[in-house]
């Protein structure tokens, strides 16, 4: 090999050498940094001890440290003691997990669930579930290739659905004047979009606003969606995180199902089990009957197989162990409550601080605070040690004193 390669290289004319130096990728432009992960990089580079990262949406304990749930640790100990294998999962995931995940979301007394009429596949966390959903709707939704998402919405929704081949459109959601739900605007928009459209709804803990419809408002939304024959696709990335109660946070989804809507659902266990990096989630669709469920599951498998073949094992085993053990389930529910309550108490304290500092009602970003440009913050990044510094910095920034 060497004997041939050397003389050839030496003999290469100048143009050939120049061409070889020009990379195939020479014209690929640098893309913009991810709006959330870029914030974390800037945070890491800051040496100030007061620095606060409110960019990434991951829970932190009262000392600002990542938190591994005790129920998760126990599930892992149990799994290790049973000497598990590392074989591939089926394309649609771990059956004990998907079954338990659907029960957590839809409720034990859900009609479609008890009729074996919910098609469900495990997914690579919530993002993967949305991506499977996007591909499924693109391939099989008979009415349109558009999806309506709230304005604003989680930043990745647009990219996920666009890359699934859907056209992304918006409906009104947030009213900057009241810093609350623009319920009138939302209803008007849902009434004016074409019948049979696909609509994405945040099931609870709307990201980035933190503003959810009340149960009464959900009922009205459900009625409009029914009148207009819209198809509701719920994104439930925070079940239990909004109120501390997984049943309460599933209200919207369960109400729609009990009203006879067919729904699609994306679930994530990143936040409520703290399994961020394990990538545990599920995508499901309620069907007319068991036969339809089987047809849909066969198609969902056909979507998953060329995407990533089959989902990751470890996190699904953890979630399944917790969801299927009455003891661990109770412990997990308490831990969800604990996380939600800490976030709620930080929200209250932040509000009180901003009011007592007489902060005008607009937000800016300054000081050693790392957050996304849209003003969204991860409440879980606040704790008893940094909430005062954060409040004072926001207050000064808004008053132009920073
Ligand atoms: N949907 C929403 C609304 C989210 O906020 C998130 C996470 N930030 C996700 C889905 C997906 O998260 P993951 O893929 O980590 O489960």
PDB file of N, CA, C and O and ligand atoms in Angstrom, residues 124-128 130 154 157 202 207 235 237-238 268 270-271 279, ligand 1:
ATOM      1  N   UNK A 124     -38.321   8.075  22.824  1.00  0.00           N
ATOM      2  CA  UNK A 124     -37.120   8.689  23.387  1.00  0.00           C
ATOM      3  C   UNK A 124     -37.559   9.990  24.049  1.00  0.00           C
ATOM      4  O   UNK A 124     -37.507  11.070  23.467  1.00  0.00           O
ATOM      5  N   UNK A 125     -38.077   9.827  25.258  1.00  0.00           N
ATOM      6  CA  UNK A 125     -38.615  10.919  26.079  1.00  0.00           C
ATOM      7  C   UNK A 125     -39.718  11.691  25.339  1.00  0.00           C
ATOM      8  O   UNK A 125     -40.297  11.191  24.354  1.00  0.00           O
ATOM      9  N   UNK A 126     -40.022  12.888  25.831  1.00  0.00           N
ATOM     10  CA  UNK A 126     -41.131  13.647  25.252  1.00  0.00           C
ATOM     11  C   UNK A 126     -40.833  14.108  23.831  1.00  0.00           C
ATOM     12  O   UNK A 126     -41.704  14.058  22.952  1.00  0.00           O
ATOM     13  N   UNK A 127     -39.604  14.534  23.587  1.00  0.00           N
ATOM     14  CA  UNK A 127     -39.243  15.004  22.249  1.00  0.00           C
ATOM     15  C   UNK A 127     -39.460  13.885  21.229  1.00  0.00           C
ATOM     16  O   UNK A 127     -40.020  14.104  20.151  1.00  0.00           O
ATOM     17  N   UNK A 128     -39.004  12.678  21.588  1.00  0.00           N
ATOM     18  CA  UNK A 128     -39.156  11.543  20.681  1.00  0.00           C
ATOM     19  C   UNK A 128     -40.622  11.207  20.446  1.00  0.00           C
ATOM     20  O   UNK A 128     -41.019  10.830  19.334  1.00  0.00           O
ATOM     21  N   UNK A 130     -43.101  13.341  20.512  1.00  0.00           N
ATOM     22  CA  UNK A 130     -43.646  14.359  19.592  1.00  0.00           C
ATOM     23  C   UNK A 130     -43.200  14.064  18.162  1.00  0.00           C
ATOM     24  O   UNK A 130     -43.949  14.254  17.204  1.00  0.00           O
ATOM     25  N   UNK A 154     -43.208  25.812  23.537  1.00  0.00           N
ATOM     26  CA  UNK A 154     -41.839  25.307  23.740  1.00  0.00           C
ATOM     27  C   UNK A 154     -41.084  25.464  22.427  1.00  0.00           C
ATOM     28  O   UNK A 154     -41.595  25.088  21.365  1.00  0.00           O
ATOM     29  N   UNK A 157     -40.961  22.750  19.606  1.00  0.00           N
ATOM     30  CA  UNK A 157     -42.146  22.236  18.909  1.00  0.00           C
ATOM     31  C   UNK A 157     -42.083  22.528  17.412  1.00  0.00           C
ATOM     32  O   UNK A 157     -42.351  21.640  16.587  1.00  0.00           O
ATOM     33  N   UNK A 202     -50.831  21.977  25.398  1.00  0.00           N
ATOM     34  CA  UNK A 202     -49.973  21.615  26.530  1.00  0.00           C
ATOM     35  C   UNK A 202     -50.911  21.126  27.636  1.00  0.00           C
ATOM     36  O   UNK A 202     -51.760  21.894  28.110  1.00  0.00           O
ATOM     37  N   UNK A 207     -45.299  25.506  28.740  1.00  0.00           N
ATOM     38  CA  UNK A 207     -43.939  26.008  28.575  1.00  0.00           C
ATOM     39  C   UNK A 207     -43.924  26.895  27.328  1.00  0.00           C
ATOM     40  O   UNK A 207     -44.295  26.423  26.264  1.00  0.00           O
ATOM     41  N   UNK A 235     -49.466  17.466  24.608  1.00  0.00           N
ATOM     42  CA  UNK A 235     -48.077  17.300  25.025  1.00  0.00           C
ATOM     43  C   UNK A 235     -48.058  17.376  26.545  1.00  0.00           C
ATOM     44  O   UNK A 235     -48.316  18.426  27.126  1.00  0.00           O
ATOM     45  N   UNK A 237     -45.573  16.961  29.262  1.00  0.00           N
ATOM     46  CA  UNK A 237     -44.178  16.788  29.677  1.00  0.00           C
ATOM     47  C   UNK A 237     -44.008  16.983  31.172  1.00  0.00           C
ATOM     48  O   UNK A 237     -42.920  16.774  31.707  1.00  0.00           O
ATOM     49  N   UNK A 238     -45.082  17.406  31.846  1.00  0.00           N
ATOM     50  CA  UNK A 238     -44.945  17.810  33.258  1.00  0.00           C
ATOM     51  C   UNK A 238     -46.047  17.253  34.143  1.00  0.00           C
ATOM     52  O   UNK A 238     -46.496  17.939  35.068  1.00  0.00           O
ATOM     53  N   UNK A 268     -43.664  12.495  28.838  1.00  0.00           N
ATOM     54  CA  UNK A 268     -42.245  12.482  29.196  1.00  0.00           C
ATOM     55  C   UNK A 268     -42.116  12.142  30.665  1.00  0.00           C
ATOM     56  O   UNK A 268     -42.909  12.604  31.489  1.00  0.00           O
ATOM     57  N   UNK A 270     -39.071  12.751  31.967  1.00  0.00           N
ATOM     58  CA  UNK A 270     -37.844  13.491  32.274  1.00  0.00           C
ATOM     59  C   UNK A 270     -38.006  14.271  33.568  1.00  0.00           C
ATOM     60  O   UNK A 270     -37.164  14.182  34.468  1.00  0.00           O
ATOM     61  N   UNK A 271     -39.087  15.037  33.654  1.00  0.00           N
ATOM     62  CA  UNK A 271     -39.238  15.941  34.797  1.00  0.00           C
ATOM     63  C   UNK A 271     -39.822  15.224  36.006  1.00  0.00           C
ATOM     64  O   UNK A 271     -39.294  15.334  37.098  1.00  0.00           O
ATOM     65  N   UNK A 279     -34.072   9.347  28.939  1.00  0.00           N
ATOM     66  CA  UNK A 279     -34.927   9.452  27.769  1.00  0.00           C
ATOM     67  C   UNK A 279     -36.095   8.461  27.809  1.00  0.00           C
ATOM     68  O   UNK A 279     -36.163   7.503  27.014  1.00  0.00           O
TER      69      UNK A 279
HETATM   70  N1  LIG B   1     -42.659  19.309  25.685  1.00  0.00           N
HETATM   71  C1  LIG B   1     -42.465  20.381  26.450  1.00  0.00           C
HETATM   72  C2  LIG B   1     -43.546  21.391  26.558  1.00  0.00           C
HETATM   73  C3  LIG B   1     -41.285  20.536  27.147  1.00  0.00           C
HETATM   74  O1  LIG B   1     -41.110  21.602  27.926  1.00  0.00           O
HETATM   75  C4  LIG B   1     -40.279  19.536  27.044  1.00  0.00           C
HETATM   76  C5  LIG B   1     -38.985  19.647  27.783  1.00  0.00           C
HETATM   77  N2  LIG B   1     -38.478  20.853  28.034  1.00  0.00           N
HETATM   78  C6  LIG B   1     -40.536  18.431  26.226  1.00  0.00           C
HETATM   79  C7  LIG B   1     -41.732  18.359  25.570  1.00  0.00           C
HETATM   80  C8  LIG B   1     -39.595  17.308  25.990  1.00  0.00           C
HETATM   81  O2  LIG B   1     -38.635  17.016  26.892  1.00  0.00           O
HETATM   82  P1  LIG B   1     -37.903  15.625  26.913  1.00  0.00           P
HETATM   83  O3  LIG B   1     -37.594  15.234  25.503  1.00  0.00           O
HETATM   84  O4  LIG B   1     -36.671  15.879  27.714  1.00  0.00           O
HETATM   85  O5  LIG B   1     -38.829  14.679  27.564  1.00  0.00           O
END
